[in-house]
Amino acid sequence: MDYFSSVNVNVNDQGQRSSPETSHHVSTTSPTSSSRNTQAQAQNTLSPAPAPQSNSNSHPGASASSSSGPAPRIRRRNRMITSCLECRRRKLKCNKSHPCTNCVKFQRDCVFLAPALDQASQLKLTEIKEKVGSLERLLERDVAKNSAQSSTSSPSHDRALPDDADDDLPANEDEKDLEPTPLAVVDAAYEVDGEDDDLLDLGIQLGKMRITERIGGFFRPKISEELEYTMSDTYMTGDKNIDDGKAVSPPHISVPLPPASEWLKAGPQYIIPTSGFFFGGSGSQASLIDFLPSRMAADRLIKQYFAYVHPICQIVHRPTFEKEWDTFWDEVTLGIEPPNSVQTIVFAAMFSGVVSMDDSEILQEFGVSKASLVDNFKLGTETALARANFLRTTKIETLQAFVMYLIPLCRSEMSRAHSVILGAAIRMAECMGLHRDGQTYGMNPLETHVRRLVWHQLCFLDIRTCEAQGPRPTIRRDEFDTKLPLNVNDVDLHPNGKAPAGADTWTDATFSLIRFEINEMMRTIWIDRPRIERRKISLTAVLSKIETFRANMAAKYDHLIDDKIPLQKCAKIVKALLMSRLHIMVLHRYHNSVSAPMPDRLRHIMLAAGTTTLETAVALETIPDLRPWSWYVGAYQQYHTAFLLLMEIYVYPQRKEADRIWTCLDYIFETDASLPRREKGKKILMELQQKTAVYQSMRGMRAPVVMQKHVGQREPRPLNSYGPVLTQGVSSVMVQTIGRVPLVQDMQFAGVSNGESLWAFPNSQSPEASSDTTSISGHQIAGGSGSQDDLMADIDWDAFDALFPPGRPHAEPEIPGFPFNNIGQY
């Protein structure tokens, strides 16, 4: 007979619960009396209670009304149960031993209830409940927000950008030891007597890569020392003598360094603003007739602009511009000076058209060099802007022309002057209210669309100058509400009437929209990276944002693109390039951490994204169909990822991505594909190290004092290992130190055998370790000391596996016309 379910509640014959005061009685005299009272209560629960008397004169609904009232509160005992279950069931006194005397006497199973949780367990349970509650609240807010957006927002304004308003989730237990490399910081400092020549802002030229002290947007004042230690460090195994014996060519390669003037000089894409441009020294008193070409030549430049600049950097409304263009020439023919604002936008369009043309094409059609023609229209644009008082204008056309002027300037090679001028343009736009959407002020659809184009072009240039010169973006996401431009053709926009609905097909604005959306995701990552260090957001949450954004972009734009059309194929490749950079932006600071090795699954994601970045960048420059738009490739990336991947495959040459990576590196660094990779890699690194050493002394860079102690440190690698290697048939294996597997202090991961992880003590190799095609050794496990920082302890691996399944293959980008896997055919 089981009394546990009825010891506190009396049930009458109508199924109603009686009052707890009458059904529950606790004795305060003795245990024996308490036991008798408990038995009496149990008997009372089995006997039927008298039926309640009802008043026949009462309203028929009275009984129902009373029965539907709130049920009486049930008092439950909170006293700890210390007796075994058999003694409690049989109402016997238990001596609390295990097994107790009664169970031993009657040969029963003595079972006790689990003891209460200790204080530490209670705190852990509370923490888990808080996390679950936070997840529930986050889910509720997401559902409510999605419902509100679906009912109020139009499809044309839907952003692929994931919402970051609810990133205040409590930190996971395995995030407390995450540390990026201390050798990369955001802010820079320079010596008082350092040179400030404008060319030093451009940095070092090595092949097609231009690199400064800022790599990936971070200040690296010790980059020369890092390279020096990397080359003098061990190669593959941890034993320098063994490594040098494995080398195909002598490990010590002499690299003569050419004069600094050769590799510090500006490249052909560098266009510097005229000195004194801001202070009226650019010829503001000169006549624009001195810079204006013939009508035939001007028409050719405008045609070039709308064919190869406007589709990828849309900033004007073409029908409106064409009307102003005809009026401009009519006034020039009649000897009337056109309005200053119209002059600025006309010269800016011709300037952009010249920049987008090839040297040979300009020489053939105009009979002059491209450099002289660029200088002519650059000075003409600056003169028109100065005459229009661009620093204090309120005319949207003047600001429009100013941003058009900045677009060809801010590409692969930029000095600090470009960043300063862009800062002025952003401040001007904010003073004119472009950071607030035009609909807020009741503007017509055409003016609203143009304002959105100008603002988001400024947002793109803000991120570009931030990466080149730093230190951080000027525009913050929570400080503007300007919507994305409509996905419509120019001919569908009119100053009167309602705004057209966004089209679900390719339009004049689609290419720019793709760039704008990915650019805003980059801005989000710029904000989230310091938040990761401050433990305000987890690395898993940021990676989840990127995956959500990638899926949203694919659903929104992939079906609009037709690979058979060159411009749309270019958009597809640019989208793949910019999307792959998102993972690099998050993970590259953890690649060369001095505290602990990077987990190989994250390293695999970084390598896959980096390889895609290089391949798509090379494709944009080499595919003949895309050549007309290749003039703007330098604004998308600067081949800094090549430096990251070169460091990786120099240390771990057996990577499965090595062939694809070296195919791109041979093109970027202009090396001979037939030479041994070991020799090429060391030659490139030595040349880069020598150039950065000279550049560092000329630049006068100052590093934080605490950074010096980290120079030369590296992640430990055990002997006789070939580093992390991944193959298509072997899933990634993680070295986990987040509490799932009890790890012995100072043990090391030794490889994989028959699908099982093998562990060994330092300086010993497991005899069952597999070959270098399946080994993932090279990762030393942090010991039991609490002072050791685990670099990637920030990962919530359950969520990570949901985002990146270990067995999911990483497909190569599908870009027709580009032989990714054929070495030396660029």
XYZ file of C-alpha atoms in Angstrom, residues 40-272:
233
model
C -4.787 7.965 11.096
C -4.605 10.497 8.325
C -3.834 7.780 5.826
C -6.894 5.825 7.014
C -9.033 8.951 6.771
C -8.013 9.375 3.179
C -9.364 5.882 2.389
C -12.719 6.362 4.089
C -15.394 8.329 2.237
C -16.237 11.734 3.592
C -19.850 12.741 4.125
C -21.362 14.516 1.179
C -21.678 18.245 1.631
C -25.187 19.522 2.358
C -26.530 21.780 -0.299
C -29.303 24.307 0.156
C -32.249 23.444 -2.011
C -33.309 27.071 -2.132
C -29.996 28.252 -3.432
C -29.417 29.265 -7.017
C -28.476 26.363 -9.271
C -25.332 28.134 -10.318
C -24.150 28.707 -6.796
C -22.639 25.274 -6.469
C -20.893 25.598 -9.764
C -19.700 29.045 -8.817
C -18.261 27.824 -5.571
C -16.659 24.788 -7.119
C -15.053 26.888 -9.829
C -13.269 29.065 -7.304
C -9.525 28.889 -6.694
C -8.303 25.607 -5.282
C -6.955 25.781 -1.727
C -3.194 25.970 -1.350
C -1.585 22.659 -0.479
C 1.081 22.719 2.182
C 3.966 20.513 1.308
C 6.572 19.275 3.711
C 10.077 20.578 3.093
C 11.676 18.388 5.751
C 14.639 16.343 4.542
C 13.845 12.630 4.177
C 16.550 10.566 5.878
C 14.855 7.160 6.181
C 15.086 4.536 3.493
C 12.116 4.005 1.228
C 11.161 0.588 2.649
C 11.000 1.886 6.249
C 8.981 4.881 5.129
C 6.546 2.664 3.220
C 6.123 0.261 6.126
C 6.142 3.023 8.762
C 9.083 1.537 10.575
C 11.794 3.357 12.415
C 14.962 3.440 10.312
C 18.378 3.611 11.945
C 19.679 5.545 8.889
C 22.499 3.099 8.189
C 23.082 1.650 4.727
C 21.704 -0.973 4.631
C 19.529 -0.337 7.647
C 18.779 -3.025 10.249
C 15.173 -3.564 9.119
C 16.178 -4.192 5.502
C 18.935 -6.547 6.620
C 16.545 -8.399 8.911
C 13.832 -8.878 6.275
C 16.284 -9.155 3.366
C 14.949 -6.219 1.412
C 16.693 -3.749 -0.918
C 17.647 -0.706 1.132
C 17.251 2.388 -1.067
C 17.687 5.972 0.084
C 16.688 9.144 -1.693
C 19.559 11.131 -3.185
C 21.082 13.612 -0.738
C 20.520 17.299 -1.174
C 22.862 19.219 -3.466
C 25.843 20.907 -1.911
C 26.394 24.643 -2.255
C 28.548 24.415 -5.381
C 26.040 22.165 -7.109
C 23.213 24.473 -6.145
C 25.069 27.420 -7.698
C 25.693 25.431 -10.849
C 22.035 24.424 -11.046
C 21.005 28.048 -10.585
C 23.356 29.113 -13.367
C 21.905 26.516 -15.722
C 18.380 27.656 -14.906
C 19.372 31.262 -15.628
C 20.814 30.259 -18.995
C 17.675 28.348 -19.882
C 15.577 31.307 -18.838
C 17.706 33.638 -20.966
C 17.321 31.360 -23.964
C 13.570 31.236 -23.461
C 13.343 35.034 -23.243
C 15.550 35.385 -26.318
C 13.326 33.004 -28.254
C 10.206 34.866 -27.172
C 11.677 38.217 -28.240
C 12.786 36.809 -31.585
C 9.348 35.378 -32.296
C 7.656 38.629 -31.308
C 10.103 40.711 -33.315
C 9.792 38.552 -36.421
C 6.022 38.738 -36.195
C 6.138 42.516 -35.910
C 8.563 42.862 -38.808
C 6.536 40.578 -41.057
C 3.421 42.645 -40.460
C 4.961 46.117 -40.728
C 7.990 46.004 -43.025
C 7.959 45.615 -46.766
C 10.073 42.972 -48.522
C 12.181 45.648 -50.195
C 13.592 46.736 -46.851
C 14.241 43.319 -45.317
C 17.870 43.097 -44.268
C 19.917 39.949 -44.331
C 21.824 41.323 -41.338
C 20.991 39.328 -38.181
C 19.723 41.247 -35.192
C 22.381 41.862 -32.548
C 20.148 43.473 -29.950
C 19.858 40.290 -27.886
C 23.472 39.210 -27.579
C 23.513 39.533 -23.778
C 23.381 35.797 -23.215
C 25.317 34.636 -20.145
C 28.796 33.437 -20.939
C 29.312 29.722 -21.198
C 31.560 28.045 -18.706
C 34.068 27.221 -21.444
C 34.482 30.867 -22.547
C 36.359 32.264 -19.610
C 39.874 31.568 -20.931
C 39.570 32.824 -24.512
C 42.509 35.025 -25.434
C 43.449 36.467 -28.864
C 47.047 37.162 -29.741
C 48.506 40.079 -27.737
C 50.667 41.061 -30.723
C 47.773 42.737 -32.570
C 46.072 45.818 -31.129
C 43.629 48.384 -32.466
C 45.378 51.636 -31.574
C 48.765 52.762 -32.872
C 51.513 55.042 -31.559
C 54.570 56.522 -33.275
C 57.834 58.119 -32.210
C 58.232 61.876 -32.307
C 61.101 61.763 -34.811
C 59.515 59.165 -37.075
C 59.122 60.022 -40.729
C 55.648 61.070 -41.872
C 56.132 60.947 -45.600
C 52.898 60.220 -47.410
C 54.383 57.197 -49.165
C 55.066 55.497 -45.830
C 51.300 55.345 -45.320
C 51.098 53.010 -48.308
C 53.394 50.403 -46.779
C 55.454 47.649 -48.383
C 54.915 46.249 -51.849
C 55.586 42.525 -52.180
C 54.321 41.064 -55.407
C 50.690 42.094 -55.667
C 50.312 42.505 -51.896
C 50.557 45.912 -50.266
C 51.030 45.639 -46.514
C 51.508 48.223 -43.767
C 51.776 47.981 -40.008
C 48.023 47.367 -40.089
C 47.126 43.827 -41.106
C 43.471 42.904 -41.185
C 42.633 46.191 -39.486
C 44.933 45.585 -36.468
C 48.181 47.363 -35.576
C 51.140 44.921 -35.664
C 54.240 46.878 -34.549
C 56.248 43.690 -33.972
C 55.544 42.027 -37.301
C 59.235 41.952 -38.246
C 60.179 40.178 -35.012
C 57.289 37.748 -35.462
C 58.551 36.774 -38.900
C 62.105 36.462 -37.649
C 61.114 34.044 -34.907
C 58.914 32.088 -37.291
C 61.771 31.471 -39.715
C 64.288 30.657 -36.999
C 61.742 28.431 -35.296
C 61.216 24.780 -35.991
C 59.525 23.554 -39.122
C 56.872 20.854 -38.940
C 58.225 18.616 -36.223
C 59.730 20.695 -33.450
C 63.289 19.563 -34.197
C 65.171 22.041 -36.366
C 67.846 19.518 -37.399
C 65.218 17.040 -38.588
C 63.327 19.752 -40.407
C 66.375 21.069 -42.220
C 67.193 17.532 -43.253
C 63.737 17.146 -44.734
C 64.066 20.340 -46.751
C 64.480 19.911 -50.484
C 66.763 22.928 -50.754
C 69.188 24.592 -48.317
C 67.215 26.207 -45.515
C 69.293 29.372 -45.488
C 68.442 31.432 -48.533
C 70.047 34.762 -49.245
C 67.514 37.373 -50.313
C 69.154 40.620 -51.470
C 67.011 43.566 -50.487
C 66.471 46.202 -53.194
C 66.515 49.916 -52.287
C 63.586 51.056 -50.170
C 62.536 53.542 -52.830
C 61.562 50.647 -55.118
C 59.240 48.770 -52.769
C 57.854 51.804 -50.919
C 56.852 53.753 -53.990
C 53.225 54.167 -54.930
C 51.578 51.800 -57.357
C 49.518 52.681 -60.420
C 46.255 52.690 -58.447
C 47.407 55.300 -55.956
C 45.647 58.646 -56.409
C 46.448 61.226 -53.787
